[in-house]
Every structure is written in structure tokens, then in C-alpha cells.
């Protein structure tokens, strides 16, 4: 398996770190340099990777946890609760439900969420910018699918409003500490002995056009794309979403079958093949990362692929992963 994965990455001019899950056993296989200039290899113990939009399911799961905790109190809320409860100043909030934020069907069409604005935002300021930007943009119709980071930045703000604690505190207590994750951080908490990788593209040769995620860019995307981890820690998160550590199976079903979903996206991930396959893809504007997972919903087979050098677009990157998936378990996975 190790030689097959490394050869597949090499032939596609891709570099990165992966976790291969076969029959319930995860194995890390990495290839190339995470930081070419310093010769730090992918898979090195010091490297934590951006998860980009693969963080969204974590944010959504924390919302479901809070729903459960508040269910028998006066603060009870559900997927049907209008977000005007928390954001009365947000345009159209009386017509948008919490579930619609979680299924990307709020109608919010805010722009430039990933363009680095050069400001180190606090959580509150990042949420305020998202509200202001949503208010200044022509909104779509609630109920129509439109993928936008703003939905999940607003969810991060709701987590703080409901819990009375920051997103960061909730994330560390509910996810990192709960699962005992040693390599998972929000950007601002990456310790000095760890490093995030540089992203590259292949252009005639390897390691061209180096780009990295800045502190300011990460700070804009609280709850949506400011989590850094390893593929092995991310696998533990995926397992925790249905084994009771983060959510139980019933909660996971709720998360992924919200009433407002209009396609196979709900709660930060896509479900396919009669709910037997879960997946999500992420990258960040101005960088070359390709972050993707596709795993069976029983967590027994699949791939987590954190690429820091890419060649081609999202579909090309997924095709690389699909080759590996077919080697893990043929006739099980989907190409996109």
C-alpha cells in the first residue's frame, strides 16, 4: 500500500500526507516536502495541516451538542430556530433557520471571505465582518443552496452566544480534549515547536509558487477554516462523530439529514451512495492546498488526503484520491 500511494502521488505531481483506512485500520503514508526550503517532510511530527472546509463538520457537530445540552432548558433551540434570535441585525435573519446555515441554504451570498484582509481578527470581529458583509451583499432566496463560508462563521458566533464561551474554548474542550488529540489546533494556538506547511503547485517542476496561510487570513475564518491538524487526528475526529465521543449515531444522522438540505450536503459533509459514503473537500483562496476525504460512514475504509502540492483543479485532485480509494476497496467509492 505504501509504495502504491507514494507512486500515485508521484505520478500525479502531487505531494502531501494521507491516511489510508482499510478494514478499520488507519495507516499514515506521506510523500514529498511539507516545507521545501527547510526540507521538512510531509508526515513529519512537527507539521500540522490546514483543514480548510473539512473543519465545517466539527463546527456543526458542536452546534448539535449544544442543542442536546439545552433541550430541556428555557434556552432550547433546534434546526428550525430562526437566527434572528442571535443576529437580529442580520438582513433576512427572520427568514433564515439555523439548519439553513448548516446546509448552506441560507441565501447568504457574502463575497471575499477568503481574501486576506491583513487584519488579525478576534472571534467577535470576524463574526461582525461576516454580518456586515452579508448585509451589504444582495442575498439569495433562503432555501437555495449556495456554498459560503459566512454560514459557518455565523455558526461559530452562535456557539459562543449559546455557551457563553469562545469558539476556541468550545473547540478545545469538546473536540481536542475529548478525543485526546495531540496535533489539532486552531491557527492561533499552533505551538512554536509545530509548523504549518507551505503549499506549492507543479509547473514543469515541483515546489513552485510557494504560498502559505497567514495568521490574518485564518483569523477571518473562525469556525469555517481555521483548524489545523494531521490526517490521523482528523480520522479520529471522523470516528468520534458517531461513536459517542463527539456525537452518537443518532446525532450524526440528525446532523447529516437536516430538513433544510436540498442536495447531499448537510452539517459540513456530503453523503452519497445511500448514505454509505461521506466526504468533503477544502482549499483556501490564494493557496494551493487540496484537502479531501472520502470514507465509508462506518469509518472502516477510505482516504484522508492533505495535499500541499497540487497539479490541476479540484476534480484532478479527487481523481488522484479516487485511484487510491479503488486500490483500498474496489467498487465502493465515487469519483467526485
Coordinates of C-alpha atoms in Angstrom, one line a residue, residues 18-306:
X18 CA -2.5 10.8 3.7
X19 CA -4.2 8.3 6.0
X20 CA -5.4 5.1 4.4
X21 CA -8.1 3.3 6.2
X22 CA -8.6 -0.4 5.2
X23 CA -10.8 -2.8 7.2
X24 CA -10.8 -0.4 10.1
X25 CA -7.0 0.1 10.3
X26 CA -5.6 3.6 9.6
X27 CA -2.1 4.0 8.2
X28 CA -0.3 7.2 7.5
X29 CA 1.5 7.5 4.2
X30 CA 3.2 10.7 3.2
X31 CA 5.3 11.9 0.2
X32 CA 7.4 14.9 -0.5
X33 CA 8.3 18.1 1.4
X34 CA 5.9 20.0 3.6
X35 CA 8.3 22.9 3.6
X36 CA 10.8 22.5 0.7
X37 CA 13.1 25.3 1.7
X38 CA 13.7 23.9 5.2
X39 CA 13.5 20.2 4.0
X40 CA 10.7 19.4 6.4
X41 CA 9.0 16.3 5.1
X42 CA 5.3 15.7 4.8
X43 CA 4.2 13.5 7.7
X44 CA 6.9 14.9 10.0
X45 CA 5.8 15.1 13.6
X46 CA 6.1 18.9 13.6
X47 CA 3.7 19.5 10.7
X48 CA 0.0 20.3 11.2
X49 CA -2.1 20.8 8.0
X50 CA -4.9 23.3 7.3
X51 CA -8.2 21.5 7.0
X52 CA -10.0 24.4 5.2
X53 CA -13.6 23.4 4.8
X54 CA -13.1 20.0 6.4
X55 CA -13.5 21.9 9.7
X56 CA -17.1 22.7 9.0
X57 CA -18.4 19.4 10.2
X58 CA -16.7 20.0 13.5
X59 CA -18.4 23.3 13.9
X60 CA -21.8 21.8 13.0
X61 CA -21.2 18.9 15.5
X62 CA -20.6 21.4 18.3
X63 CA -23.9 23.1 17.4
X64 CA -25.7 19.7 17.8
X65 CA -24.0 19.1 21.1
X66 CA -25.3 22.4 22.4
X67 CA -28.8 21.6 21.1
X68 CA -28.8 18.5 23.2
X69 CA -27.5 20.2 26.2
X70 CA -30.1 23.0 26.1
X71 CA -33.0 20.7 25.1
X72 CA -34.7 20.6 28.5
X73 CA -34.0 24.3 29.4
X74 CA -35.5 27.6 28.6
X75 CA -32.7 28.1 26.0
X76 CA -33.9 25.2 23.9
X77 CA -33.3 25.6 20.2
X78 CA -33.3 23.3 17.1
X79 CA -32.6 23.3 13.4
X80 CA -35.8 25.2 12.9
X81 CA -34.9 28.2 15.2
X82 CA -34.7 31.5 13.3
X83 CA -31.2 33.0 13.5
X84 CA -32.7 36.4 14.4
X85 CA -32.7 35.0 17.9
X86 CA -28.9 35.5 17.9
X87 CA -28.4 38.0 15.0
X88 CA -31.3 40.5 15.0
X89 CA -29.2 42.9 13.0
X90 CA -28.6 40.4 10.1
X91 CA -30.5 41.1 7.0
X92 CA -33.3 38.5 6.4
X93 CA -32.5 36.7 9.7
X94 CA -36.2 36.3 10.4
X95 CA -36.4 34.1 7.4
X96 CA -33.3 32.0 7.9
X97 CA -33.1 29.0 10.2
X98 CA -30.2 27.5 12.0
X99 CA -30.5 24.5 9.8
X100 CA -30.1 26.6 6.7
X101 CA -26.8 27.9 7.9
X102 CA -25.7 24.3 8.4
X103 CA -26.9 23.2 4.9
X104 CA -25.6 26.2 3.0
X105 CA -29.2 27.2 2.1
X106 CA -29.5 30.5 4.0
X107 CA -29.3 32.6 0.8
X108 CA -26.3 34.5 2.1
X109 CA -24.0 35.4 -0.8
X110 CA -21.3 37.3 1.0
X111 CA -18.1 37.7 -1.0
X112 CA -14.4 37.7 -0.4
X113 CA -14.5 35.7 2.7
X114 CA -11.1 34.2 1.9
X115 CA -9.2 37.2 0.5
X116 CA -6.6 38.1 3.1
X117 CA -7.6 41.4 4.5
X118 CA -4.4 41.9 6.5
X119 CA -6.2 42.2 9.9
X120 CA -5.8 39.8 12.8
X121 CA -9.4 39.4 13.8
X122 CA -10.8 38.4 17.2
X123 CA -13.6 35.9 17.0
X124 CA -16.2 38.7 17.6
X125 CA -14.7 40.9 14.9
X126 CA -14.6 38.1 12.4
X127 CA -18.3 37.4 13.1
X128 CA -19.1 41.1 12.9
X129 CA -17.3 41.4 9.5
X130 CA -19.4 38.4 8.2
X131 CA -22.6 40.1 9.3
X132 CA -21.6 43.4 7.8
X133 CA -20.5 41.8 4.6
X134 CA -23.8 39.7 4.4
X135 CA -25.8 42.9 5.0
X136 CA -24.0 44.7 2.2
X137 CA -24.5 41.9 -0.4
X138 CA -27.6 41.0 -2.4
X139 CA -29.0 38.0 -0.6
X140 CA -30.3 34.9 -2.4
X141 CA -33.6 33.2 -1.5
X142 CA -33.4 31.1 1.7
X143 CA -33.8 27.5 0.7
X144 CA -31.5 27.8 -2.3
X145 CA -28.1 26.1 -2.0
X146 CA -25.1 28.4 -2.2
X147 CA -21.9 27.4 -0.5
X148 CA -20.5 30.3 1.6
X149 CA -18.0 30.4 4.5
X150 CA -20.2 33.1 6.1
X151 CA -22.7 30.5 7.2
X152 CA -20.2 28.7 9.3
X153 CA -18.6 31.9 10.7
X154 CA -22.1 32.8 11.9
X155 CA -22.4 29.3 13.5
X156 CA -19.2 29.9 15.3
X157 CA -20.7 33.1 16.7
X158 CA -23.9 31.2 17.7
X159 CA -21.7 28.6 19.6
X160 CA -20.3 31.5 21.6
X161 CA -23.7 33.1 22.2
X162 CA -25.3 29.9 23.4
X163 CA -22.4 28.6 25.5
X164 CA -21.1 31.8 26.9
X165 CA -17.6 30.7 26.0
X166 CA -15.5 31.4 22.9
X167 CA -15.4 29.1 19.9
X168 CA -11.8 28.4 20.8
X169 CA -12.7 27.2 24.3
X170 CA -15.6 25.1 23.0
X171 CA -13.3 23.6 20.3
X172 CA -10.6 22.7 22.8
X173 CA -12.9 21.2 25.4
X174 CA -15.4 19.5 23.1
X175 CA -13.1 18.2 20.4
X176 CA -9.4 18.3 21.2
X177 CA -9.5 17.4 24.9
X178 CA -12.5 15.0 24.5
X179 CA -10.6 12.9 21.9
X180 CA -7.1 13.4 23.3
X181 CA -5.8 14.9 20.1
X182 CA -2.1 15.9 20.3
X183 CA -1.9 17.5 16.9
X184 CA -5.0 19.6 16.4
X185 CA -5.2 23.3 16.9
X186 CA -6.9 26.5 15.8
X187 CA -4.3 28.6 14.0
X188 CA -3.6 31.0 16.8
X189 CA -2.8 28.1 19.1
X190 CA -0.2 26.2 17.0
X191 CA 2.8 25.9 19.3
X192 CA 6.3 27.1 18.5
X193 CA 7.5 23.5 18.0
X194 CA 4.9 22.8 15.3
X195 CA 4.6 24.4 11.8
X196 CA 2.0 24.5 9.1
X197 CA 3.2 23.6 5.7
X198 CA 3.9 25.7 2.6
X199 CA 1.6 25.0 -0.4
X200 CA 3.0 24.6 -4.0
X201 CA 1.9 23.9 -7.5
X202 CA 3.6 21.7 -10.0
X203 CA 4.6 23.8 -13.1
X204 CA 7.1 22.0 -15.2
X205 CA 8.9 21.1 -12.0
X206 CA 8.0 20.5 -8.3
X207 CA 7.6 23.1 -5.5
X208 CA 6.7 26.2 -7.5
X209 CA 4.9 29.3 -6.3
X210 CA 5.1 28.8 -2.6
X211 CA 2.1 30.1 -0.6
X212 CA 1.1 29.7 3.0
X213 CA -1.9 30.6 5.1
X214 CA -1.3 33.8 7.1
X215 CA -2.4 34.4 10.6
X216 CA -4.7 37.2 9.3
X217 CA -6.4 35.0 6.7
X218 CA -7.0 32.2 9.3
X219 CA -8.5 34.7 11.8
X220 CA -11.1 35.7 9.3
X221 CA -12.5 32.2 9.0
X222 CA -13.3 31.2 12.6
X223 CA -15.5 28.0 12.5
X224 CA -15.1 27.7 8.8
X225 CA -11.4 27.2 8.0
X226 CA -9.1 28.0 10.9
X227 CA -8.4 24.4 12.2
X228 CA -5.1 22.7 11.6
X229 CA -4.4 19.0 12.2
X230 CA -2.9 15.8 10.8
X231 CA -4.7 13.3 8.7
X232 CA -4.5 10.8 11.6
X233 CA -6.1 13.2 14.1
X234 CA -8.7 14.0 11.5
X235 CA -9.6 10.3 11.2
X236 CA -10.1 10.2 15.0
X237 CA -12.5 13.2 14.6
X238 CA -14.4 11.3 12.0
X239 CA -14.7 8.3 14.2
X240 CA -15.8 10.5 17.1
X241 CA -18.7 11.9 15.1
X242 CA -20.7 8.8 15.5
X243 CA -19.1 6.6 18.3
X244 CA -20.4 8.8 21.2
X245 CA -17.2 10.7 21.8
X246 CA -18.5 13.8 20.0
X247 CA -21.8 12.6 18.7
X248 CA -23.6 9.3 18.7
X249 CA -25.1 7.6 15.7
X250 CA -28.5 9.3 16.1
X251 CA -26.9 12.7 16.4
X252 CA -24.8 12.1 13.3
X253 CA -27.9 11.1 11.4
X254 CA -29.6 14.3 12.6
X255 CA -26.5 16.4 11.5
X256 CA -26.4 14.9 8.0
X257 CA -30.2 14.8 7.3
X258 CA -31.3 18.3 8.3
X259 CA -34.7 19.2 6.9
X260 CA -33.3 22.2 5.0
X261 CA -30.9 20.2 2.9
X262 CA -31.6 20.3 -0.8
X263 CA -28.8 18.1 -2.0
X264 CA -26.4 15.6 -0.3
X265 CA -24.8 18.3 1.8
X266 CA -25.7 18.7 5.4
X267 CA -23.7 19.7 8.5
X268 CA -20.4 20.2 6.7
X269 CA -20.2 17.0 4.7
X270 CA -21.7 15.2 1.7
X271 CA -23.3 11.8 1.9
X272 CA -23.5 9.5 -1.2
X273 CA -24.4 6.0 -2.2
X274 CA -27.4 5.7 0.0
X275 CA -25.6 7.3 2.9
X276 CA -22.7 4.8 2.9
X277 CA -20.0 7.3 1.8
X278 CA -19.1 10.6 3.5
X279 CA -16.8 13.2 2.0
X280 CA -15.7 16.9 2.0
X281 CA -13.2 18.9 0.0
X282 CA -11.4 22.1 1.0
X283 CA -8.9 24.6 -0.1
X284 CA -8.2 28.3 0.7
X285 CA -8.1 31.2 -1.7
X286 CA -4.5 32.3 -2.7
X287 CA -3.0 28.9 -1.7
X288 CA -2.5 25.6 -3.5
X289 CA -3.7 23.1 -0.8
X290 CA -6.1 20.3 -1.8
X291 CA -7.7 18.8 1.3
X292 CA -10.1 15.9 0.8
X293 CA -11.6 12.9 2.5
X294 CA -13.9 10.1 1.4
X295 CA -14.6 7.4 4.0
X296 CA -17.3 4.8 4.4
X297 CA -19.8 6.0 7.0
X298 CA -18.8 3.1 9.3
X299 CA -15.3 4.5 9.2
X300 CA -13.8 1.2 8.1
X301 CA -12.4 2.1 4.7
X302 CA -11.4 5.3 3.0
X303 CA -8.8 8.0 2.5
X304 CA -7.9 11.3 4.1
X305 CA -5.7 13.3 1.7
X306 CA -3.9 16.5 2.7

